Coordinates of C-alpha atoms and ligand atoms in Angstrom, one line a residue:
X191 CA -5.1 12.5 24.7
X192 CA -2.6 13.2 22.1
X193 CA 0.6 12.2 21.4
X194 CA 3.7 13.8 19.4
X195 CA 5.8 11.3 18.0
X196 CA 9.1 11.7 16.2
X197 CA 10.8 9.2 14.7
X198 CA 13.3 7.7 16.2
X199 CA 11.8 8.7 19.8
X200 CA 8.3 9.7 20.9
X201 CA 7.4 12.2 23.7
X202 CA 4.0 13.2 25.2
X203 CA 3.4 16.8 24.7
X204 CA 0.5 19.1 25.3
X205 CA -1.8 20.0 21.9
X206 CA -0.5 23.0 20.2
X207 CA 2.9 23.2 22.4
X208 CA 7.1 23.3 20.7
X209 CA 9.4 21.0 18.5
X210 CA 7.6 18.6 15.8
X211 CA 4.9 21.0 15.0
X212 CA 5.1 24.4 12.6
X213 CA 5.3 27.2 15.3
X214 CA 2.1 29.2 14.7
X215 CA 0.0 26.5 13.2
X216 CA -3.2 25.8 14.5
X217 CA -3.6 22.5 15.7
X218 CA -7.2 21.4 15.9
X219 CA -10.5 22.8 16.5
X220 CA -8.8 25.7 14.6
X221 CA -8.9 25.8 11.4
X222 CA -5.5 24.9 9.9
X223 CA -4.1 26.8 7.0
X224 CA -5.3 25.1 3.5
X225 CA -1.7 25.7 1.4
X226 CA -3.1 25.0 -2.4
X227 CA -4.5 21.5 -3.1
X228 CA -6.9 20.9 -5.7
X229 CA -10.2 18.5 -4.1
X230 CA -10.1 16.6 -7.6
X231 CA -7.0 15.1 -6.7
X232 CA -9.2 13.1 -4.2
X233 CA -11.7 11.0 -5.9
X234 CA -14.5 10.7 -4.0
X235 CA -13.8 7.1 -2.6
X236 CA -16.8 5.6 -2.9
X237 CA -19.3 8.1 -4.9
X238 CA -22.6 6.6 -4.9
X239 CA -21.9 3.1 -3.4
X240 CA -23.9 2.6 -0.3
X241 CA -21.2 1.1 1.7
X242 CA -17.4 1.6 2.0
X243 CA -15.5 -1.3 -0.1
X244 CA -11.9 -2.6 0.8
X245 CA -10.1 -2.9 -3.0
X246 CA -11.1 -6.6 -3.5
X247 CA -14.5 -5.5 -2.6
X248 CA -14.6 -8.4 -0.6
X249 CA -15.2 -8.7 2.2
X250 CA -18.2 -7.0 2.6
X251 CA -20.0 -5.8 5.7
X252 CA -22.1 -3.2 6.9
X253 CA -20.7 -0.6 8.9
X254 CA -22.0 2.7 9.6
X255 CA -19.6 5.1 8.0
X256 CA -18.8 8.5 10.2
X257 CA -17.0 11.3 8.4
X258 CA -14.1 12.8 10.7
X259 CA -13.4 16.4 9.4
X260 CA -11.7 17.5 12.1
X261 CA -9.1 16.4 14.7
X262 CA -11.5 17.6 17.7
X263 CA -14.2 15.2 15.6
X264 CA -12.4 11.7 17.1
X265 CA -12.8 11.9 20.6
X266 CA -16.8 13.1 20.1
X267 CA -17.7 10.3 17.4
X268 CA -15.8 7.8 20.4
X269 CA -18.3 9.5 22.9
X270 CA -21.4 8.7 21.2
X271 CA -20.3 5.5 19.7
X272 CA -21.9 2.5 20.8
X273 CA -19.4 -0.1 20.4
X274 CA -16.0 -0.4 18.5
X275 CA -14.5 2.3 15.5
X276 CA -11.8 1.9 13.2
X277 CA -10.1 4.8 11.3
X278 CA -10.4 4.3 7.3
X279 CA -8.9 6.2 4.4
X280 CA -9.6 5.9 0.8
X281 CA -10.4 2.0 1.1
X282 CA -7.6 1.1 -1.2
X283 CA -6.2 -2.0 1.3
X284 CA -7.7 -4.9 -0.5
X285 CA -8.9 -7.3 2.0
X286 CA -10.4 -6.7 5.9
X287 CA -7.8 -4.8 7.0
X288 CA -10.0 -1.4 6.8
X289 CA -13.1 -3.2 7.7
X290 CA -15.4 -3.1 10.4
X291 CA -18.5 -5.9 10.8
X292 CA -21.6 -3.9 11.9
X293 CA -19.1 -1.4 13.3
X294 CA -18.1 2.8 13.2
X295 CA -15.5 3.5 10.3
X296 CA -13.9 6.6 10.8
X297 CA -13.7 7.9 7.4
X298 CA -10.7 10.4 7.4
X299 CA -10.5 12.0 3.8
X300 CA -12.3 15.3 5.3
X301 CA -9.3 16.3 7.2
X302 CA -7.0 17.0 3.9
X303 CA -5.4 20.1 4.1
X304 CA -1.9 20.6 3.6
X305 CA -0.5 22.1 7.2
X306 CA 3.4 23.4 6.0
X307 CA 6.2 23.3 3.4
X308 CA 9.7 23.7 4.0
X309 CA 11.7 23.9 1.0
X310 CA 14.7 23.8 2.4
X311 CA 14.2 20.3 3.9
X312 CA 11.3 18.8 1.6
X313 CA 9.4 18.5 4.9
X314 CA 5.4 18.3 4.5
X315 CA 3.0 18.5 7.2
X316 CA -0.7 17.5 6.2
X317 CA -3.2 16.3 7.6
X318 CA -3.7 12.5 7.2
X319 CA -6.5 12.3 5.3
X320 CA -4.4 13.6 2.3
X321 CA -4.1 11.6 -0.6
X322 CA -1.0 11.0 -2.1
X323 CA -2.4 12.3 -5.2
X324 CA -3.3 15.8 -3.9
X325 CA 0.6 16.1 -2.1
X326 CA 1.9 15.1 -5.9
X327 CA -0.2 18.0 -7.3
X328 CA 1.0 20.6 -4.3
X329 CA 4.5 18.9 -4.7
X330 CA 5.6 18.5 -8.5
X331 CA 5.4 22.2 -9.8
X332 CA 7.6 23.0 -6.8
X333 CA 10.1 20.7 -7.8
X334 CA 9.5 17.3 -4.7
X335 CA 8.3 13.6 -4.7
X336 CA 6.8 11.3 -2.9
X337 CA 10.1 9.6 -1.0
X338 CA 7.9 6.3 -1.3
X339 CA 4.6 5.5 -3.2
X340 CA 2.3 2.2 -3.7
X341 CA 1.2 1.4 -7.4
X342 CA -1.5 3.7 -6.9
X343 CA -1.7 7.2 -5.8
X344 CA -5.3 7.1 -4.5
X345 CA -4.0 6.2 -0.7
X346 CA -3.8 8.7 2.1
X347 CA -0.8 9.9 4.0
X348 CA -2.4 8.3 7.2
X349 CA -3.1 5.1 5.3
X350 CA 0.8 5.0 4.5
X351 CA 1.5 5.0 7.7
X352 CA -0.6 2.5 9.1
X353 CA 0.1 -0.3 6.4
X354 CA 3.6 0.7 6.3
X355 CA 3.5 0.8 2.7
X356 CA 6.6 -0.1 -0.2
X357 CA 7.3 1.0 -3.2
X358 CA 10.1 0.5 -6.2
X359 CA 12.9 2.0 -4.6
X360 CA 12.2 -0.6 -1.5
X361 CA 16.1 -1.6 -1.9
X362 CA 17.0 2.0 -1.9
X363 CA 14.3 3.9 0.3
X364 CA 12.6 1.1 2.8
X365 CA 9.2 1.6 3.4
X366 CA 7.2 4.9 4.2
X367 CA 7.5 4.9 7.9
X368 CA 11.1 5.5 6.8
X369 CA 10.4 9.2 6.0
X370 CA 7.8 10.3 8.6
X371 CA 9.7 12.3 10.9
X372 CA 6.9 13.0 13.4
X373 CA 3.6 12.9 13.4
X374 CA 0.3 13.3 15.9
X375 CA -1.6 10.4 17.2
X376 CA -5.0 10.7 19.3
X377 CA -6.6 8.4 21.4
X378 CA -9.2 7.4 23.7
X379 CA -7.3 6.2 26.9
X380 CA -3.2 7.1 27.9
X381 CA -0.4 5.7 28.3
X382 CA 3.4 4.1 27.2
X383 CA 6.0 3.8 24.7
X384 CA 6.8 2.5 21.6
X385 CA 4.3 4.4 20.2
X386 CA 5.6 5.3 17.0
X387 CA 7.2 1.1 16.0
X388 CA 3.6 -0.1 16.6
X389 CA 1.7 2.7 14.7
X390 CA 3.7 2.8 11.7
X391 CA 2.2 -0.6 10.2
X392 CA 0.0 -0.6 12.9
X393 CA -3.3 -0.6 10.9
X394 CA -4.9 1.7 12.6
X395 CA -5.4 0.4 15.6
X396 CA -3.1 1.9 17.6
X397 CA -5.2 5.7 17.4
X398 CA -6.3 8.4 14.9
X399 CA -3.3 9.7 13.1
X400 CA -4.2 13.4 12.4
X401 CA -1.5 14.8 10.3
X402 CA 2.3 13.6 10.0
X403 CA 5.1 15.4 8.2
X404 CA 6.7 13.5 5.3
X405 CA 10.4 14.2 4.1
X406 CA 10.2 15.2 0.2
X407 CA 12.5 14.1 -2.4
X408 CA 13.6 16.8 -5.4
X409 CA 13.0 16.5 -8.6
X410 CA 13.5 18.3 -11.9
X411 CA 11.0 17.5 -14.5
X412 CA 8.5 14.7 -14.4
X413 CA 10.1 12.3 -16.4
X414 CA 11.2 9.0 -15.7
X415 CA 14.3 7.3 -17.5
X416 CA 13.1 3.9 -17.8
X417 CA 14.3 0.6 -19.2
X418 CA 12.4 -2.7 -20.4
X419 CA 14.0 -5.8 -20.0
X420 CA 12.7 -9.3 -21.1
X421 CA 13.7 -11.9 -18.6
X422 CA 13.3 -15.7 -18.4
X423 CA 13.1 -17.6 -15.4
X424 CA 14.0 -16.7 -11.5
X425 CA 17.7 -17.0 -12.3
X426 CA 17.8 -13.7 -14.8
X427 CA 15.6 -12.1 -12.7
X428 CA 17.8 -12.1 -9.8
X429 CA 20.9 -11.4 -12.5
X430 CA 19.2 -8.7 -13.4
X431 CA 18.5 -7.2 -9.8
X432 CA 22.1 -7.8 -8.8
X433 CA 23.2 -5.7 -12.0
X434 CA 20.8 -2.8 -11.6
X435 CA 21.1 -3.1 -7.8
X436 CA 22.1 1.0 -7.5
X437 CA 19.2 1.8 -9.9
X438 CA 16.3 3.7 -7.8
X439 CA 13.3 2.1 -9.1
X440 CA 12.9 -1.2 -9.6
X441 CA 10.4 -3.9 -10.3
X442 CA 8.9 -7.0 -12.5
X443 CA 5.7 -8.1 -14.4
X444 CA 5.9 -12.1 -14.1
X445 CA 3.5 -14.3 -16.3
X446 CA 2.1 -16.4 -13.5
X447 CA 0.2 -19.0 -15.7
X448 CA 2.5 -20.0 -18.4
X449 CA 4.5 -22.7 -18.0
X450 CA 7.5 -24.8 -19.6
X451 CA 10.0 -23.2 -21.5
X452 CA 8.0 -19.6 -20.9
X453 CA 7.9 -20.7 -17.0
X454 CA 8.1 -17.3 -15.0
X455 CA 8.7 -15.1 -18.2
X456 CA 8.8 -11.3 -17.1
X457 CA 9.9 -7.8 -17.4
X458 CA 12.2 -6.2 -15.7
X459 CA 11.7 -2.4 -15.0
X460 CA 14.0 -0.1 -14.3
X461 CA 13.3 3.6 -13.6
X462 CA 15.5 6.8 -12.5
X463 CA 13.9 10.7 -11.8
X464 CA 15.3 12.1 -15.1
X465 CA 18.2 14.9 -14.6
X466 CA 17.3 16.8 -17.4
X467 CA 14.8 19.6 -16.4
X468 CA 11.6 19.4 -17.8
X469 CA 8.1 21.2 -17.2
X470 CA 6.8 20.3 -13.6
X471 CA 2.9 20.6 -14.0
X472 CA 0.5 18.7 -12.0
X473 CA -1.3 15.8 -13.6
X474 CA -4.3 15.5 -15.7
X475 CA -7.6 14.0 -14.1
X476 CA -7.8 10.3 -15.6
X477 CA -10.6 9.8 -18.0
X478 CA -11.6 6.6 -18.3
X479 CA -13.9 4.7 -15.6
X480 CA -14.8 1.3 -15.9
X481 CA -18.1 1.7 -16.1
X482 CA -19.9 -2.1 -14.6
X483 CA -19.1 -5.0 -13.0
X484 CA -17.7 -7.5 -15.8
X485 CA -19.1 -10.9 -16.1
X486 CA -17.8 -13.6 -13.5
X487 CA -16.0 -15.8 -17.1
X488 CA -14.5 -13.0 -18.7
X489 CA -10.9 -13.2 -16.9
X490 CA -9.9 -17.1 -17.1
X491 CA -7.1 -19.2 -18.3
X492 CA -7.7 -18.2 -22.0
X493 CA -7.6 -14.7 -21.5
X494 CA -5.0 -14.3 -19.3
X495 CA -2.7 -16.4 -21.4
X496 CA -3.6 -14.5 -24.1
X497 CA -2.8 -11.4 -22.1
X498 CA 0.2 -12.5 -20.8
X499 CA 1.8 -13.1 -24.4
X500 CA 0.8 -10.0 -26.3
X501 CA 2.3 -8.1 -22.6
X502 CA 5.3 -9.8 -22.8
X503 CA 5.9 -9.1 -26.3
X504 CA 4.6 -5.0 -26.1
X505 CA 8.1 -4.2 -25.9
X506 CA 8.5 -5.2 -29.5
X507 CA 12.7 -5.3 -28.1
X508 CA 14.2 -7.8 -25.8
X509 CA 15.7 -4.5 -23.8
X510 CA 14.3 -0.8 -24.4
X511 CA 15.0 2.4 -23.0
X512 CA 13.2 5.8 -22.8
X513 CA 12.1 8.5 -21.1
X514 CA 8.4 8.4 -19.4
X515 CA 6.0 10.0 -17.3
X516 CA 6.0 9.2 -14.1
X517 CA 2.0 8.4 -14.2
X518 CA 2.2 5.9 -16.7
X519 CA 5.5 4.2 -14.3
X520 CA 4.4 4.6 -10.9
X521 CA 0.5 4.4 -11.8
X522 CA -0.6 2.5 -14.8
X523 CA -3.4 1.8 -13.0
X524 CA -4.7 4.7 -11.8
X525 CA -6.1 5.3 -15.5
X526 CA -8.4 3.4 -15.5
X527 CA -10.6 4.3 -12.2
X528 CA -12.5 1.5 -10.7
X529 CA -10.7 -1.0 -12.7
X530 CA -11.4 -3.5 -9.8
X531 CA -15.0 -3.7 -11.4
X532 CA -13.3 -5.7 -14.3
X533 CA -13.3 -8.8 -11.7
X534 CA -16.9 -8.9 -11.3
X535 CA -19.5 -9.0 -8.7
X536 CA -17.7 -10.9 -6.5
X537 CA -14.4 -9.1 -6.1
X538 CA -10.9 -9.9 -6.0
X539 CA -8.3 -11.2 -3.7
X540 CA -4.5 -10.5 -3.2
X541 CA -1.6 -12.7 -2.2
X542 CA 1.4 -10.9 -1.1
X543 CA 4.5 -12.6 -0.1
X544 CA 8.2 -11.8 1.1
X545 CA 10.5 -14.4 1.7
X546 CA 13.7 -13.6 3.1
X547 CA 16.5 -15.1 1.0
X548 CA 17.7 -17.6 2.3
X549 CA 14.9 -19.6 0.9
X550 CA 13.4 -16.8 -1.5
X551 CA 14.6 -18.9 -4.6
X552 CA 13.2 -21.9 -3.9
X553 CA 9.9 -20.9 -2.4
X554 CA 9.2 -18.3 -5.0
X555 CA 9.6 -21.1 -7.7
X556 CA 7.6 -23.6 -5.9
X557 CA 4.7 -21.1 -5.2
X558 CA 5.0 -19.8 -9.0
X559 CA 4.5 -23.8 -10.3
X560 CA 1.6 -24.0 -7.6
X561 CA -0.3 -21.0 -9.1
X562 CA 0.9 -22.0 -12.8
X563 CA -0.7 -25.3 -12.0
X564 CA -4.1 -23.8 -10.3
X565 CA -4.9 -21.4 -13.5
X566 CA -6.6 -18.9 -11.6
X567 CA -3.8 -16.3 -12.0
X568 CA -4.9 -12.7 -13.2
X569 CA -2.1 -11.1 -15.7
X570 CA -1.9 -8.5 -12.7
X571 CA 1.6 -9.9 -10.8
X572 CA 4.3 -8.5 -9.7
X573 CA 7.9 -9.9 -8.8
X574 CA 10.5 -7.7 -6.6
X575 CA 13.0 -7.9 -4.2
X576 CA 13.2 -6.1 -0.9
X577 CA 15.7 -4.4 0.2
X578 CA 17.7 -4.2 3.6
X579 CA 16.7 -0.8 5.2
X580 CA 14.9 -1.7 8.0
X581 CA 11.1 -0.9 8.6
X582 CA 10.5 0.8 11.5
X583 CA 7.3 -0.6 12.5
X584 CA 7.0 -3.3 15.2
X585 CA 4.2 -5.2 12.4
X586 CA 5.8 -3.9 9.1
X587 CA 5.3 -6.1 6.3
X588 CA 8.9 -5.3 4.1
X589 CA 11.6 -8.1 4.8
X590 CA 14.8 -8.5 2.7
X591 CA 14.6 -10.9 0.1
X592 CA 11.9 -11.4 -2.8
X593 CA 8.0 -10.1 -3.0
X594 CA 5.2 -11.4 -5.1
X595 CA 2.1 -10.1 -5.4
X596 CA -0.9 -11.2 -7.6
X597 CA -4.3 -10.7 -7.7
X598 CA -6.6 -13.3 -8.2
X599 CA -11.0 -13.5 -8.9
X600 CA -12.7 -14.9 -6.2
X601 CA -14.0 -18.2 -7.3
X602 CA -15.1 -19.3 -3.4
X603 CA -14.7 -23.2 -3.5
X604 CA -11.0 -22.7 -5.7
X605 CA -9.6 -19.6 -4.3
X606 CA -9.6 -19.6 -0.9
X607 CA -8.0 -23.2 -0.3
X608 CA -5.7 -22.1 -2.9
X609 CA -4.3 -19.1 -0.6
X610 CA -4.6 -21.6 1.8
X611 CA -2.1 -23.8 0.1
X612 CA 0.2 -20.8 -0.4
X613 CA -0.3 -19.4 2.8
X614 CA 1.3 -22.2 4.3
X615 CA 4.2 -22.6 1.7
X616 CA 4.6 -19.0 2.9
X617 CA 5.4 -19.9 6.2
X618 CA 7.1 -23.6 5.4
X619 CA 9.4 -21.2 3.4
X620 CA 9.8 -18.6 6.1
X621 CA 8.1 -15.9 4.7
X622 CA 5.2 -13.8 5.4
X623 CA 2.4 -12.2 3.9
X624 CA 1.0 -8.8 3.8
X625 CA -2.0 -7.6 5.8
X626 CA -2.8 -4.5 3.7
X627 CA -3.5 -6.8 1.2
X628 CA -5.1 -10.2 2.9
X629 CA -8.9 -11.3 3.0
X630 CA -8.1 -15.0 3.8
X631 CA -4.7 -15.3 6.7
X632 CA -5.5 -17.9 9.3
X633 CA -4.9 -17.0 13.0
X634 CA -2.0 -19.9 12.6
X635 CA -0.5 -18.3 9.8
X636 CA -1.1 -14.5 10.7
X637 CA 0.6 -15.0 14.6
X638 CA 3.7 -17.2 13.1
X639 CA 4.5 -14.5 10.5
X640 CA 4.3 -11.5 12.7
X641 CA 5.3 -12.9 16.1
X642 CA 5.2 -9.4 17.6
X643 CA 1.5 -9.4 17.4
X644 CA 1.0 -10.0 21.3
X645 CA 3.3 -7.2 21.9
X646 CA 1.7 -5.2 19.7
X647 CA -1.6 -6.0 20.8
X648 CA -1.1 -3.7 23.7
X649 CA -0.5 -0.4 21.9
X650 CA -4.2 -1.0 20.4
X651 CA -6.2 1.9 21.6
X652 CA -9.4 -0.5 23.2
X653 CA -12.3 1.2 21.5
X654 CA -10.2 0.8 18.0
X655 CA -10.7 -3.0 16.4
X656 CA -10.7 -3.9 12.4
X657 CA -12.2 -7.3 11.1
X658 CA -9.4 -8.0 9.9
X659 CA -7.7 -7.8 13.3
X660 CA -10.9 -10.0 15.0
X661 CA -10.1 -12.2 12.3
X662 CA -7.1 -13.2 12.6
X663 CA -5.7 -11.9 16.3
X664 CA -8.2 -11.6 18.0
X665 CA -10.5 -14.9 18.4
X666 CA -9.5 -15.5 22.4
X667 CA -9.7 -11.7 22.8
X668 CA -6.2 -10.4 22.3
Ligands
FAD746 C1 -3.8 -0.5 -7.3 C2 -3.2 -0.6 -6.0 C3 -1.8 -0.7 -5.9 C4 -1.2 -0.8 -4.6 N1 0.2 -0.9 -4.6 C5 0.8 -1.0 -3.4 C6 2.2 -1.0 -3.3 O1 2.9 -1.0 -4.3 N2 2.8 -1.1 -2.1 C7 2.1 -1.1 -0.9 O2 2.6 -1.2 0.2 N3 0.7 -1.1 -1.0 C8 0.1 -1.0 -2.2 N4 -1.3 -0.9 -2.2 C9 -2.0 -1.0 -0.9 C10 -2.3 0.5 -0.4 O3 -1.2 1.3 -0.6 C11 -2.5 0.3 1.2 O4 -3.5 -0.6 1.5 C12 -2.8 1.7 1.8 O5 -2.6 1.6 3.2 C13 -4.2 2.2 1.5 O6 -4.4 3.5 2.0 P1 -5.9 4.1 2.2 O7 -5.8 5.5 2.5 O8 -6.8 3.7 1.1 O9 -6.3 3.4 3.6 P2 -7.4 2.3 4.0 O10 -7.3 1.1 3.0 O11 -8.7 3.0 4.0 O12 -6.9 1.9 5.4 C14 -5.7 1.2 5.5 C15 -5.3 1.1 7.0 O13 -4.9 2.3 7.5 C16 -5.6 2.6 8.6 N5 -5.8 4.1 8.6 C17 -6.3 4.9 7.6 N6 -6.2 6.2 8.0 C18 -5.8 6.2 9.3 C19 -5.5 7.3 10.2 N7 -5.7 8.6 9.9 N8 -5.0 7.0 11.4 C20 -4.8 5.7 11.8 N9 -5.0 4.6 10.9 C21 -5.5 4.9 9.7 C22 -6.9 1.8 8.5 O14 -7.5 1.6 9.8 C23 -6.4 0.6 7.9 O15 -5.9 -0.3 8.8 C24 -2.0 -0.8 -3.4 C25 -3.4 -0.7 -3.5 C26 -4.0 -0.6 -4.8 C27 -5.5 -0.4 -4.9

């Protein structure tokens, strides 16, 4: 069964039939018209690994890894699968959340192709297997943007949806549900509404997204206008978000480990699409790879204090201003492929956080002197605050008020009851934490921060489960 669902309402609505769908286009077991997208734009995800990894490459289980190339491929694979299947993107969530213990992972990057462009409207329709990077190389020479994008390109359009994801402009934009106006959901069995709050931020557990359409924003030239600002302590930060409020893009770097007078040191960036026309090319391949697994020692207190300073200083200013490319600004990252390697064998973990403000200052300080106090910071942390546009999925993560988000090497006997301990100043402080990035959530602290989860738990199509979902939902069966 398939379903058509628009944003704000759904309806039910034979395959190939009227409104939310490019007259003429072929739907599925036709072929649907490739528009232009270059397949280099879509790293292969995991090119000679023998199993798919989440980010943090932890955890890690077997599953048995089925490529879905078309949308007539999902209800087949269900037919011959023995046992539970969970749709998967490009693995770039960081913990469990596109996982599957001993189970079928629907690997979606086959079905890619770019549907229809309306340049009128900035309305794309692809299907969901896209990446973001292969819409930014159809989408820049023509002039568009993403409306919302992650700090990393490498994501598909159906792995947006189903982690709800944020970007820089979350004051501005809200999350990526937020400019979806339709898109097409299959599953196994039939039935209800709602469809469209529980599958936006609904993991992928709700059905197969097969394409979605995505509202564009113009631009003019790939540059971004961007300022630098040096900030000490939680009090300028949130001076300096009040004062830049109307500014599109913004975000921080925090230095999670010093501590005294340099206590919560950051940078404060600010970026704006530049409205001077410029060249609009499509991106350069990155070039570098990190090419092995680094030793378990080589990120620790030292060297992350020693990163910390010379970052904080780059700037050489305590403001600057310039113009930049938008790779280096939405995807420093992204230049350095496999950089997760750099954490070693063992992987890495993420802690996420929003706390709405009413308590935002205080828990945000009190978590920051927690994780100054533990030393297992990495320099990778980033402060923000959330704006109020409200997420329309029913498990969205986004919540107005301030987000942190920090990676840290997984050092089992100190890091997990550390996210422990800050899981549950989390939720002492009111806040919650974000599934697309979690490998550690108790059930306790998972079904206090998103109390919709029994709700939810009944748009889950029955043959769809994650580990992270058995983890944390469903230990009496939800
Ligand atoms: C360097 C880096 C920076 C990041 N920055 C941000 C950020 O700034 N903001 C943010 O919000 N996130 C960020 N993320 C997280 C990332 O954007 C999300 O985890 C995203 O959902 C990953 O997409 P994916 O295609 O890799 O999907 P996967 O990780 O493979 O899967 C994610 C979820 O989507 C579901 N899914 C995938 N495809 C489909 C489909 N076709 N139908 C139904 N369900 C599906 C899966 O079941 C799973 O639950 C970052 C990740 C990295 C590695």
């Amino acid at each position: 069964m398939s379903l058509y669902i628009s944003a704000p309402f759904f309806f039910l609505k034979p395959p190939g039939a009227g409104s939310g769908y490019p007259i003429g286009m072929p739907v599925s077991t036709a072929e649907p018209e490739v528009l232009t997208t270059s397949p280099e734009a879509a790293p292969e995800p995991h090119a000679g690994q023998p199993q798919f990894e989440s980010w943090g490459r932890y955890p890690r289980y077997d599953a048995k890894v089925i490529p879905l190339n078309w949308r007539s491929d999902f209800p087949a694979v269900l037919a011959g699968a023995h046992g539970s299947a969970l749709p998967v993107g490009l693995g770039r969530s960081y913990g469990d959340v596109c996982l599957l213990k001993d189970g079928v992972l629907l690997q979606t990057t086959g079905m890619n192709r770019l549907i229809d462009f309306n340049p009128e409207t900035g309305v794309l329709t692809a299907e969901a297997g896209i990446s973001l990077a292969q819409i930014l190389d159809f989408a820049v020479p023509r002039g568009f943007f993403l409306p919302v994008t992650p700090g990393t390109k490498y994501v598909t359009l159906g792995g947006a949806i189903a982690n709800d994801i944020h970007g820089k402009n979350h004051e501005v934009a809200g999350s990526f549900g937020n400019h979806v106006p339709c898109f097409e959901l299959v599953r196994s069995p039939r039935e209800n509404p709602d469809w469209f709050a529980a599958t936006v931020g609904g993991m992928g557990l709700t059905g197969l997204i097969t394409w979605a359409q995505l509202r564009l924003r113009p631009i003019v030239s790939r540059g971004i206008d961007y300022e630098g600002i040096q900030y000490h302590g939680i009090d300028e930060f949130l001076d300096l978000k009040q004062r830049y409020q109307d500014v599109e893009y913004t975000v921080s770097w925090i230095d999670c480990v010093s501590t005294g007078k340099n206590f919560a040191r950051g940078i404060f960036m600010l970026g704006e699409h530049s409205k001077v026309p410029g060249e609009l090319k499509p991106s350069p391949e990155p070039k570098l790879v990190f090419p092995v697994d680094a030793p378990g020692f080589a990120l620790n207190r030292a060297s992350v204090s020693m990163f910390n300073t010379v970052f904080f200083h780059k700037q050489g200013k305590a403001h600057v201003k310039t113009v930049q490319d938008y790779e280096p600004f939405f995807y420093p990252l992204d230049k350095v492929l496999h950089w997760n390697r750099m954490y070693g064998r063992n992987g890495l973990v993420q802690f996420q956080y929003a706390i709405p403000w009413e308590h935002a200052k205080e828990g945000t300080v009190a978590i920051l002197r927690e994780i100054a106090r533990s030393g297992l910071a990495s320099f990778l942390a980033v402060l923000k605050a959330f704006g109020d546009v409200p997420s329309l999925g029913m498990m969205s993560f986004p919540t107005p008020g301030i987000m942190l988000a920090l990676d840290f090497p997984i050092k089992p006997n100190l890091t997990f009851p550390l996210l422990q301990r800050l899981g549950d100043m989390t939720l002492e402080f009111g806040g919650r934490l974000y599934s697309a990035k979690d490998a550690a959530m108790t059930p306790r602290q998972y079904q206090t921060f998103y109390p919709e989860w029994q709700r939810f738990a009944r748009f889950r199509d029955p043959m769809l489960t994650s580990s992270f979902w058995e983890r944390v939902a469903d230990t009496a069966g939800a």
